[in-house]
JSON list of C-alpha atoms in Angstrom, two decimals:
[
{"chain": "Y", "resi": 281, "resn": "MET", "atom": "CA", "xyz": [-61.46, -11.19, 52.78]},
{"chain": "Y", "resi": 282, "resn": "TRP", "atom": "CA", "xyz": [-63.88, -10.34, 50.14]},
{"chain": "Y", "resi": 283, "resn": "ASN", "atom": "CA", "xyz": [-64.82, -12.78, 47.52]},
{"chain": "Y", "resi": 284, "resn": "ARG", "atom": "CA", "xyz": [-63.50, -12.12, 44.14]},
{"chain": "Y", "resi": 285, "resn": "ASN", "atom": "CA", "xyz": [-66.53, -13.57, 42.40]},
{"chain": "Y", "resi": 286, "resn": "GLU", "atom": "CA", "xyz": [-68.80, -11.14, 44.20]},
{"chain": "Y", "resi": 287, "resn": "THR", "atom": "CA", "xyz": [-66.86, -8.09, 43.02]},
{"chain": "Y", "resi": 288, "resn": "MET", "atom": "CA", "xyz": [-66.41, -9.23, 39.43]},
{"chain": "Y", "resi": 289, "resn": "GLY", "atom": "CA", "xyz": [-69.87, -10.59, 38.91]},
{"chain": "Y", "resi": 290, "resn": "THR", "atom": "CA", "xyz": [-69.78, -14.07, 37.40]},
{"chain": "Y", "resi": 291, "resn": "GLU", "atom": "CA", "xyz": [-67.32, -16.86, 37.98]},
{"chain": "Y", "resi": 292, "resn": "GLY", "atom": "CA", "xyz": [-65.64, -16.65, 34.52]},
{"chain": "Y", "resi": 293, "resn": "SER", "atom": "CA", "xyz": [-64.76, -13.02, 34.97]},
{"chain": "Y", "resi": 294, "resn": "GLY", "atom": "CA", "xyz": [-61.98, -13.87, 37.52]},
{"chain": "Y", "resi": 295, "resn": "ASP", "atom": "CA", "xyz": [-59.90, -15.39, 34.76]},
{"chain": "Y", "resi": 296, "resn": "LEU", "atom": "CA", "xyz": [-60.44, -12.26, 32.74]},
{"chain": "Y", "resi": 297, "resn": "TYR", "atom": "CA", "xyz": [-59.22, -10.21, 35.71]},
{"chain": "Y", "resi": 298, "resn": "TYR", "atom": "CA", "xyz": [-55.94, -12.19, 35.93]},
{"chain": "Y", "resi": 299, "resn": "MET", "atom": "CA", "xyz": [-55.48, -12.03, 32.17]},
{"chain": "Y", "resi": 300, "resn": "LEU", "atom": "CA", "xyz": [-55.98, -8.24, 32.24]},
{"chain": "Y", "resi": 301, "resn": "ILE", "atom": "CA", "xyz": [-53.40, -7.88, 35.04]},
{"chain": "Y", "resi": 302, "resn": "ALA", "atom": "CA", "xyz": [-50.92, -10.14, 33.21]},
{"chain": "Y", "resi": 303, "resn": "THR", "atom": "CA", "xyz": [-51.35, -8.17, 29.99]},
{"chain": "Y", "resi": 304, "resn": "VAL", "atom": "CA", "xyz": [-50.87, -4.80, 31.71]},
{"chain": "Y", "resi": 305, "resn": "VAL", "atom": "CA", "xyz": [-47.83, -6.04, 33.65]},
{"chain": "Y", "resi": 306, "resn": "GLY", "atom": "CA", "xyz": [-46.36, -7.59, 30.45]},
{"chain": "Y", "resi": 307, "resn": "ASN", "atom": "CA", "xyz": [-46.87, -4.36, 28.50]},
{"chain": "Y", "resi": 308, "resn": "VAL", "atom": "CA", "xyz": [-45.33, -2.27, 31.30]},
{"chain": "Y", "resi": 309, "resn": "LEU", "atom": "CA", "xyz": [-42.30, -4.60, 31.47]},
{"chain": "Y", "resi": 310, "resn": "LEU", "atom": "CA", "xyz": [-41.91, -4.48, 27.65]},
{"chain": "Y", "resi": 311, "resn": "VAL", "atom": "CA", "xyz": [-42.02, -0.66, 27.62]},
{"chain": "Y", "resi": 312, "resn": "LEU", "atom": "CA", "xyz": [-39.55, -0.55, 30.54]},
{"chain": "Y", "resi": 313, "resn": "PHE", "atom": "CA", "xyz": [-37.20, -2.99, 28.73]},
{"chain": "Y", "resi": 314, "resn": "CYS", "atom": "CA", "xyz": [-37.34, -0.96, 25.46]},
{"chain": "Y", "resi": 315, "resn": "PHE", "atom": "CA", "xyz": [-36.74, 2.29, 27.34]},
{"chain": "Y", "resi": 316, "resn": "LEU", "atom": "CA", "xyz": [-33.74, 0.91, 29.24]},
{"chain": "Y", "resi": 317, "resn": "THR", "atom": "CA", "xyz": [-32.29, -0.66, 26.08]},
{"chain": "Y", "resi": 318, "resn": "ILE", "atom": "CA", "xyz": [-32.53, 2.60, 24.17]},
{"chain": "Y", "resi": 319, "resn": "LEU", "atom": "CA", "xyz": [-31.06, 4.51, 27.10]},
{"chain": "Y", "resi": 320, "resn": "ILE", "atom": "CA", "xyz": [-28.09, 2.12, 27.32]},
{"chain": "Y", "resi": 321, "resn": "LEU", "atom": "CA", "xyz": [-27.49, 2.21, 23.54]},
{"chain": "Y", "resi": 322, "resn": "VAL", "atom": "CA", "xyz": [-27.61, 6.02, 23.43]},
{"chain": "Y", "resi": 323, "resn": "ASN", "atom": "CA", "xyz": [-25.12, 6.20, 26.30]},
{"chain": "Y", "resi": 324, "resn": "LEU", "atom": "CA", "xyz": [-22.88, 3.68, 24.53]},
{"chain": "Y", "resi": 325, "resn": "CYS", "atom": "CA", "xyz": [-23.04, 5.73, 21.32]},
{"chain": "Y", "resi": 326, "resn": "ILE", "atom": "CA", "xyz": [-22.16, 8.91, 23.22]},
{"chain": "Y", "resi": 327, "resn": "ALA", "atom": "CA", "xyz": [-19.22, 7.17, 24.91]},
{"chain": "Y", "resi": 328, "resn": "MET", "atom": "CA", "xyz": [-17.88, 5.85, 21.59]},
{"chain": "Y", "resi": 329, "resn": "MET", "atom": "CA", "xyz": [-18.22, 9.24, 19.90]},
{"chain": "Y", "resi": 330, "resn": "SER", "atom": "CA", "xyz": [-16.47, 10.90, 22.82]},
{"chain": "Y", "resi": 331, "resn": "ASP", "atom": "CA", "xyz": [-13.61, 8.39, 22.67]},
{"chain": "Y", "resi": 332, "resn": "THR", "atom": "CA", "xyz": [-13.24, 8.82, 18.90]},
{"chain": "Y", "resi": 333, "resn": "PHE", "atom": "CA", "xyz": [-13.29, 12.60, 19.20]},
{"chain": "Y", "resi": 334, "resn": "SER", "atom": "CA", "xyz": [-10.63, 12.55, 21.93]},
{"chain": "Y", "resi": 335, "resn": "ARG", "atom": "CA", "xyz": [-8.37, 10.28, 19.82]},
{"chain": "Y", "resi": 336, "resn": "ILE", "atom": "CA", "xyz": [-8.74, 12.59, 16.84]},
{"chain": "Y", "resi": 337, "resn": "GLN", "atom": "CA", "xyz": [-7.99, 15.61, 19.01]},
{"chain": "Y", "resi": 338, "resn": "GLU", "atom": "CA", "xyz": [-4.82, 13.92, 20.30]},
{"chain": "Y", "resi": 339, "resn": "ASN", "atom": "CA", "xyz": [-3.55, 13.21, 16.77]},
{"chain": "Y", "resi": 340, "resn": "ILE", "atom": "CA", "xyz": [-4.75, 16.40, 15.10]},
{"chain": "Y", "resi": 341, "resn": "ASP", "atom": "CA", "xyz": [-1.44, 18.21, 15.56]},
{"chain": "Y", "resi": 342, "resn": "ILE", "atom": "CA", "xyz": [0.54, 15.32, 14.07]},
{"chain": "Y", "resi": 343, "resn": "GLU", "atom": "CA", "xyz": [-1.86, 14.95, 11.14]},
{"chain": "Y", "resi": 344, "resn": "TRP", "atom": "CA", "xyz": [-1.67, 18.67, 10.44]},
{"chain": "Y", "resi": 345, "resn": "LYS", "atom": "CA", "xyz": [2.13, 18.56, 10.46]},
{"chain": "Y", "resi": 346, "resn": "PHE", "atom": "CA", "xyz": [2.17, 15.63, 8.01]},
{"chain": "Y", "resi": 347, "resn": "ALA", "atom": "CA", "xyz": [-0.25, 17.41, 5.67]},
{"chain": "Y", "resi": 348, "resn": "ARG", "atom": "CA", "xyz": [1.80, 20.62, 5.82]},
{"chain": "Y", "resi": 349, "resn": "THR", "atom": "CA", "xyz": [5.02, 18.68, 5.16]},
{"chain": "Y", "resi": 350, "resn": "LYS", "atom": "CA", "xyz": [3.43, 16.95, 2.17]},
{"chain": "Y", "resi": 351, "resn": "ILE", "atom": "CA", "xyz": [2.46, 20.32, 0.69]},
{"chain": "Y", "resi": 352, "resn": "TRP", "atom": "CA", "xyz": [5.97, 21.66, 1.26]},
{"chain": "Y", "resi": 353, "resn": "MET", "atom": "CA", "xyz": [7.54, 18.57, -0.35]},
{"chain": "Y", "resi": 354, "resn": "ASP", "atom": "CA", "xyz": [5.29, 18.95, -3.41]},
{"chain": "Y", "resi": 355, "resn": "PHE", "atom": "CA", "xyz": [6.33, 22.57, -3.62]},
{"chain": "Y", "resi": 356, "resn": "ILE", "atom": "CA", "xyz": [10.05, 21.80, -3.23]},
{"chain": "Y", "resi": 357, "resn": "ARG", "atom": "CA", "xyz": [10.17, 18.85, -5.67]},
{"chain": "Y", "resi": 358, "resn": "GLY", "atom": "CA", "xyz": [9.36, 20.80, -8.78]},
{"chain": "Y", "resi": 359, "resn": "PRO", "atom": "CA", "xyz": [9.34, 24.37, -9.89]},
{"chain": "Y", "resi": 360, "resn": "VAL", "atom": "CA", "xyz": [5.93, 25.90, -9.31]},
{"chain": "Y", "resi": 361, "resn": "LEU", "atom": "CA", "xyz": [5.02, 28.62, -11.73]},
{"chain": "Y", "resi": 362, "resn": "PRO", "atom": "CA", "xyz": [2.45, 31.36, -11.19]},
{"chain": "Y", "resi": 363, "resn": "PRO", "atom": "CA", "xyz": [-1.06, 30.69, -12.54]},
{"chain": "Y", "resi": 364, "resn": "PRO", "atom": "CA", "xyz": [-0.86, 31.75, -16.18]},
{"chain": "Y", "resi": 365, "resn": "TYR", "atom": "CA", "xyz": [2.43, 29.91, -16.67]},
{"chain": "Y", "resi": 366, "resn": "ASN", "atom": "CA", "xyz": [1.57, 26.73, -14.81]},
{"chain": "Y", "resi": 367, "resn": "LEU", "atom": "CA", "xyz": [-0.14, 25.43, -17.98]},
{"chain": "Y", "resi": 368, "resn": "ILE", "atom": "CA", "xyz": [3.23, 25.33, -19.74]},
{"chain": "Y", "resi": 369, "resn": "PRO", "atom": "CA", "xyz": [4.97, 21.96, -19.21]},
{"chain": "Y", "resi": 370, "resn": "THR", "atom": "CA", "xyz": [8.05, 22.28, -17.04]},
{"chain": "Y", "resi": 371, "resn": "PHE", "atom": "CA", "xyz": [11.30, 20.35, -17.30]},
{"chain": "Y", "resi": 372, "resn": "MET", "atom": "CA", "xyz": [10.22, 18.03, -14.47]},
{"chain": "Y", "resi": 373, "resn": "CYS", "atom": "CA", "xyz": [6.97, 17.24, -16.29]},
{"chain": "Y", "resi": 374, "resn": "ILE", "atom": "CA", "xyz": [8.77, 16.47, -19.56]},
{"chain": "Y", "resi": 375, "resn": "LYS", "atom": "CA", "xyz": [11.32, 14.36, -17.68]},
{"chain": "Y", "resi": 376, "resn": "GLY", "atom": "CA", "xyz": [8.51, 12.33, -16.02]},
{"chain": "Y", "resi": 377, "resn": "ILE", "atom": "CA", "xyz": [6.76, 11.74, -19.34]},
{"chain": "Y", "resi": 378, "resn": "ALA", "atom": "CA", "xyz": [10.05, 10.61, -20.92]},
{"chain": "Y", "resi": 379, "resn": "LYS", "atom": "CA", "xyz": [10.68, 8.16, -18.06]},
{"chain": "Y", "resi": 380, "resn": "ARG", "atom": "CA", "xyz": [7.21, 6.67, -18.49]},
{"chain": "Y", "resi": 381, "resn": "LEU", "atom": "CA", "xyz": [7.67, 6.30, -22.25]},
{"chain": "Y", "resi": 382, "resn": "ILE", "atom": "CA", "xyz": [11.06, 4.65, -21.82]},
{"chain": "Y", "resi": 383, "resn": "GLY", "atom": "CA", "xyz": [9.55, 2.26, -19.26]},
{"chain": "Y", "resi": 384, "resn": "LEU", "atom": "CA", "xyz": [6.73, 1.35, -21.65]},
{"chain": "Y", "resi": 385, "resn": "ILE", "atom": "CA", "xyz": [9.20, 0.71, -24.48]},
{"chain": "Y", "resi": 386, "resn": "ARG", "atom": "CA", "xyz": [11.37, -1.49, -22.23]},
{"chain": "Y", "resi": 387, "resn": "ARG", "atom": "CA", "xyz": [8.35, -3.50, -21.07]},
{"chain": "Y", "resi": 388, "resn": "ALA", "atom": "CA", "xyz": [7.24, -3.98, -24.67]},
{"chain": "Y", "resi": 389, "resn": "ARG", "atom": "CA", "xyz": [10.72, -5.19, -25.68]},
{"chain": "Y", "resi": 390, "resn": "ARG", "atom": "CA", "xyz": [10.86, -7.61, -22.74]},
{"chain": "Y", "resi": 391, "resn": "GLN", "atom": "CA", "xyz": [7.44, -8.97, -23.62]},
{"chain": "Y", "resi": 392, "resn": "GLN", "atom": "CA", "xyz": [8.47, -9.39, -27.25]},
{"chain": "Y", "resi": 393, "resn": "ALA", "atom": "CA", "xyz": [11.67, -11.17, -26.16]},
{"chain": "Y", "resi": 394, "resn": "LYS", "atom": "CA", "xyz": [9.65, -13.46, -23.88]},
{"chain": "Y", "resi": 395, "resn": "ASP", "atom": "CA", "xyz": [7.24, -14.30, -26.68]},
{"chain": "Y", "resi": 396, "resn": "THR", "atom": "CA", "xyz": [10.11, -14.98, -29.07]},
{"chain": "Y", "resi": 397, "resn": "SER", "atom": "CA", "xyz": [11.94, -17.20, -26.58]},
{"chain": "Y", "resi": 398, "resn": "LYS", "atom": "CA", "xyz": [8.75, -19.10, -25.78]},
{"chain": "Y", "resi": 399, "resn": "SER", "atom": "CA", "xyz": [8.09, -19.76, -29.46]},
{"chain": "Y", "resi": 400, "resn": "LYS", "atom": "CA", "xyz": [11.72, -20.90, -29.94]},
{"chain": "Y", "resi": 401, "resn": "GLU", "atom": "CA", "xyz": [11.43, -23.20, -26.92]},
{"chain": "Y", "resi": 402, "resn": "ARG", "atom": "CA", "xyz": [8.20, -24.67, -28.25]},
{"chain": "Y", "resi": 403, "resn": "SER", "atom": "CA", "xyz": [9.62, -25.24, -31.73]},
{"chain": "Y", "resi": 404, "resn": "GLY", "atom": "CA", "xyz": [12.82, -26.69, -30.26]},
{"chain": "Y", "resi": 405, "resn": "LEU", "atom": "CA", "xyz": [10.82, -28.93, -27.94]},
{"chain": "Y", "resi": 406, "resn": "ASN", "atom": "CA", "xyz": [8.70, -30.20, -30.83]},
{"chain": "Y", "resi": 407, "resn": "LEU", "atom": "CA", "xyz": [11.82, -30.90, -32.88]},
{"chain": "Y", "resi": 408, "resn": "GLN", "atom": "CA", "xyz": [13.46, -32.70, -29.96]},
{"chain": "Y", "resi": 409, "resn": "CYS", "atom": "CA", "xyz": [10.31, -34.76, -29.36]},
{"chain": "Y", "resi": 410, "resn": "HIS", "atom": "CA", "xyz": [10.40, -36.05, -32.92]},
{"chain": "Y", "resi": 411, "resn": "GLN", "atom": "CA", "xyz": [14.08, -36.84, -32.60]},
{"chain": "Y", "resi": 412, "resn": "LEU", "atom": "CA", "xyz": [13.58, -38.52, -29.22]},
{"chain": "Y", "resi": 413, "resn": "ASP", "atom": "CA", "xyz": [11.08, -41.01, -30.56]},
{"chain": "Y", "resi": 414, "resn": "ASP", "atom": "CA", "xyz": [13.61, -42.45, -32.98]},
{"chain": "Y", "resi": 415, "resn": "GLU", "atom": "CA", "xyz": [16.99, -42.29, -31.24]},
{"chain": "Y", "resi": 416, "resn": "LEU", "atom": "CA", "xyz": [16.86, -42.25, -27.40]},
{"chain": "Y", "resi": 417, "resn": "THR", "atom": "CA", "xyz": [16.44, -45.00, -24.88]},
{"chain": "Y", "resi": 418, "resn": "HIS", "atom": "CA", "xyz": [14.31, -44.60, -21.77]},
{"chain": "Y", "resi": 419, "resn": "ASP", "atom": "CA", "xyz": [17.22, -43.48, -19.54]},
{"chain": "Y", "resi": 420, "resn": "GLU", "atom": "CA", "xyz": [18.42, -40.91, -22.07]},
{"chain": "Y", "resi": 421, "resn": "LEU", "atom": "CA", "xyz": [14.88, -39.62, -22.47]},
{"chain": "Y", "resi": 422, "resn": "ILE", "atom": "CA", "xyz": [14.52, -39.12, -18.70]},
{"chain": "Y", "resi": 423, "resn": "ARG", "atom": "CA", "xyz": [17.91, -37.33, -18.60]},
{"chain": "Y", "resi": 424, "resn": "VAL", "atom": "CA", "xyz": [16.99, -34.95, -21.46]},
{"chain": "Y", "resi": 425, "resn": "LEU", "atom": "CA", "xyz": [13.58, -34.16, -19.95]},
{"chain": "Y", "resi": 426, "resn": "THR", "atom": "CA", "xyz": [15.11, -33.52, -16.52]},
{"chain": "Y", "resi": 427, "resn": "VAL", "atom": "CA", "xyz": [17.69, -31.12, -17.97]},
{"chain": "Y", "resi": 428, "resn": "LYS", "atom": "CA", "xyz": [14.95, -29.36, -19.96]},
{"chain": "Y", "resi": 429, "resn": "TYR", "atom": "CA", "xyz": [12.80, -29.01, -16.82]},
{"chain": "Y", "resi": 430, "resn": "ILE", "atom": "CA", "xyz": [15.68, -27.59, -14.78]},
{"chain": "Y", "resi": 431, "resn": "ASN", "atom": "CA", "xyz": [16.55, -25.07, -17.52]},
{"chain": "Y", "resi": 432, "resn": "ILE", "atom": "CA", "xyz": [12.95, -23.86, -17.79]},
{"chain": "Y", "resi": 433, "resn": "SER", "atom": "CA", "xyz": [12.60, -23.47, -14.02]},
{"chain": "Y", "resi": 434, "resn": "LEU", "atom": "CA", "xyz": [15.87, -21.53, -13.85]},
{"chain": "Y", "resi": 435, "resn": "GLN", "atom": "CA", "xyz": [14.66, -19.22, -16.63]},
{"chain": "Y", "resi": 436, "resn": "ASN", "atom": "CA", "xyz": [11.37, -18.67, -14.80]},
{"chain": "Y", "resi": 437, "resn": "GLN", "atom": "CA", "xyz": [13.24, -17.80, -11.59]},
{"chain": "Y", "resi": 438, "resn": "ARG", "atom": "CA", "xyz": [15.48, -15.37, -13.48]},
{"chain": "Y", "resi": 439, "resn": "LYS", "atom": "CA", "xyz": [12.45, -13.71, -15.05]},
{"chain": "Y", "resi": 440, "resn": "HIS", "atom": "CA", "xyz": [10.76, -13.47, -11.65]},
{"chain": "Y", "resi": 441, "resn": "TRP", "atom": "CA", "xyz": [13.80, -11.77, -10.10]},
{"chain": "Y", "resi": 442, "resn": "GLU", "atom": "CA", "xyz": [14.08, -9.38, -13.07]},
{"chain": "Y", "resi": 443, "resn": "GLU", "atom": "CA", "xyz": [10.44, -8.30, -12.67]},
{"chain": "Y", "resi": 444, "resn": "ILE", "atom": "CA", "xyz": [10.94, -7.23, -9.04]},
{"chain": "Y", "resi": 445, "resn": "PRO", "atom": "CA", "xyz": [11.82, -3.50, -8.87]},
{"chain": "Y", "resi": 446, "resn": "GLU", "atom": "CA", "xyz": [15.29, -2.62, -7.64]},
{"chain": "Y", "resi": 447, "resn": "ASN", "atom": "CA", "xyz": [14.05, -0.25, -4.91]},
{"chain": "Y", "resi": 448, "resn": "ASP", "atom": "CA", "xyz": [11.69, -2.85, -3.39]},
{"chain": "Y", "resi": 449, "resn": "THR", "atom": "CA", "xyz": [12.90, -3.35, 0.19]},
{"chain": "Y", "resi": 450, "resn": "SER", "atom": "CA", "xyz": [9.64, -4.68, 1.58]},
{"chain": "Y", "resi": 451, "resn": "ASN", "atom": "CA", "xyz": [11.04, -8.19, 2.07]},
{"chain": "Y", "resi": 452, "resn": "ASP", "atom": "CA", "xyz": [13.80, -8.91, 4.52]},
{"chain": "Y", "resi": 453, "resn": "ASP", "atom": "CA", "xyz": [15.13, -11.62, 2.23]},
{"chain": "Y", "resi": 454, "resn": "PRO", "atom": "CA", "xyz": [18.96, -11.44, 2.08]},
{"chain": "Y", "resi": 455, "resn": "ARG", "atom": "CA", "xyz": [18.85, -12.36, -1.64]},
{"chain": "Y", "resi": 456, "resn": "HIS", "atom": "CA", "xyz": [17.38, -8.91, -2.40]},
{"chain": "Y", "resi": 457, "resn": "SER", "atom": "CA", "xyz": [20.53, -7.08, -1.39]},
{"chain": "Y", "resi": 458, "resn": "ASN", "atom": "CA", "xyz": [22.76, -9.19, -3.68]},
{"chain": "Y", "resi": 459, "resn": "ARG", "atom": "CA", "xyz": [20.56, -9.06, -6.78]},
{"chain": "Y", "resi": 460, "resn": "GLY", "atom": "CA", "xyz": [22.39, -6.22, -8.45]},
{"chain": "Y", "resi": 461, "resn": "THR", "atom": "CA", "xyz": [25.86, -7.76, -7.95]},
{"chain": "Y", "resi": 462, "resn": "SER", "atom": "CA", "xyz": [25.24, -11.34, -9.09]},
{"chain": "Y", "resi": 463, "resn": "SER", "atom": "CA", "xyz": [24.16, -12.14, -12.64]}
]
């Protein structure tokens, strides 16, 4: 075997030789790792895009049919006039505007009734509080407050059930089907 020190020159240059080899090998491994990582990620991206494209292609016929049906339903629901006359409001348009206005008026009346009842409850509660201080014993006070609490919670429940739209069938609660019949 040949002596390493003889080929490199001095004795300290052997460490430099190993450091140079380690650096070159490290750089080659880093480049190989980056190349393989990029290759794997590109293949993964291609596979995901291919899968997404195939799923879209499978459902494209169904999506097209739904879109076409939606257009037909829009056409059938209301009278469609030719372009110069489509600026004139139709009966369906006027009917929709009237329904919205009636709904706004009803909501405003309900809100006004709620505000009025709340103010009456507050004034009645204040009056009762002044009367309670003078006349009632502890047991009577507890009874009156309990009745008042039960009445207020029943009113809140009634208001909650009134606010739920009649055509809401999202819950499977059996109370929803009997709402219109029991008052």
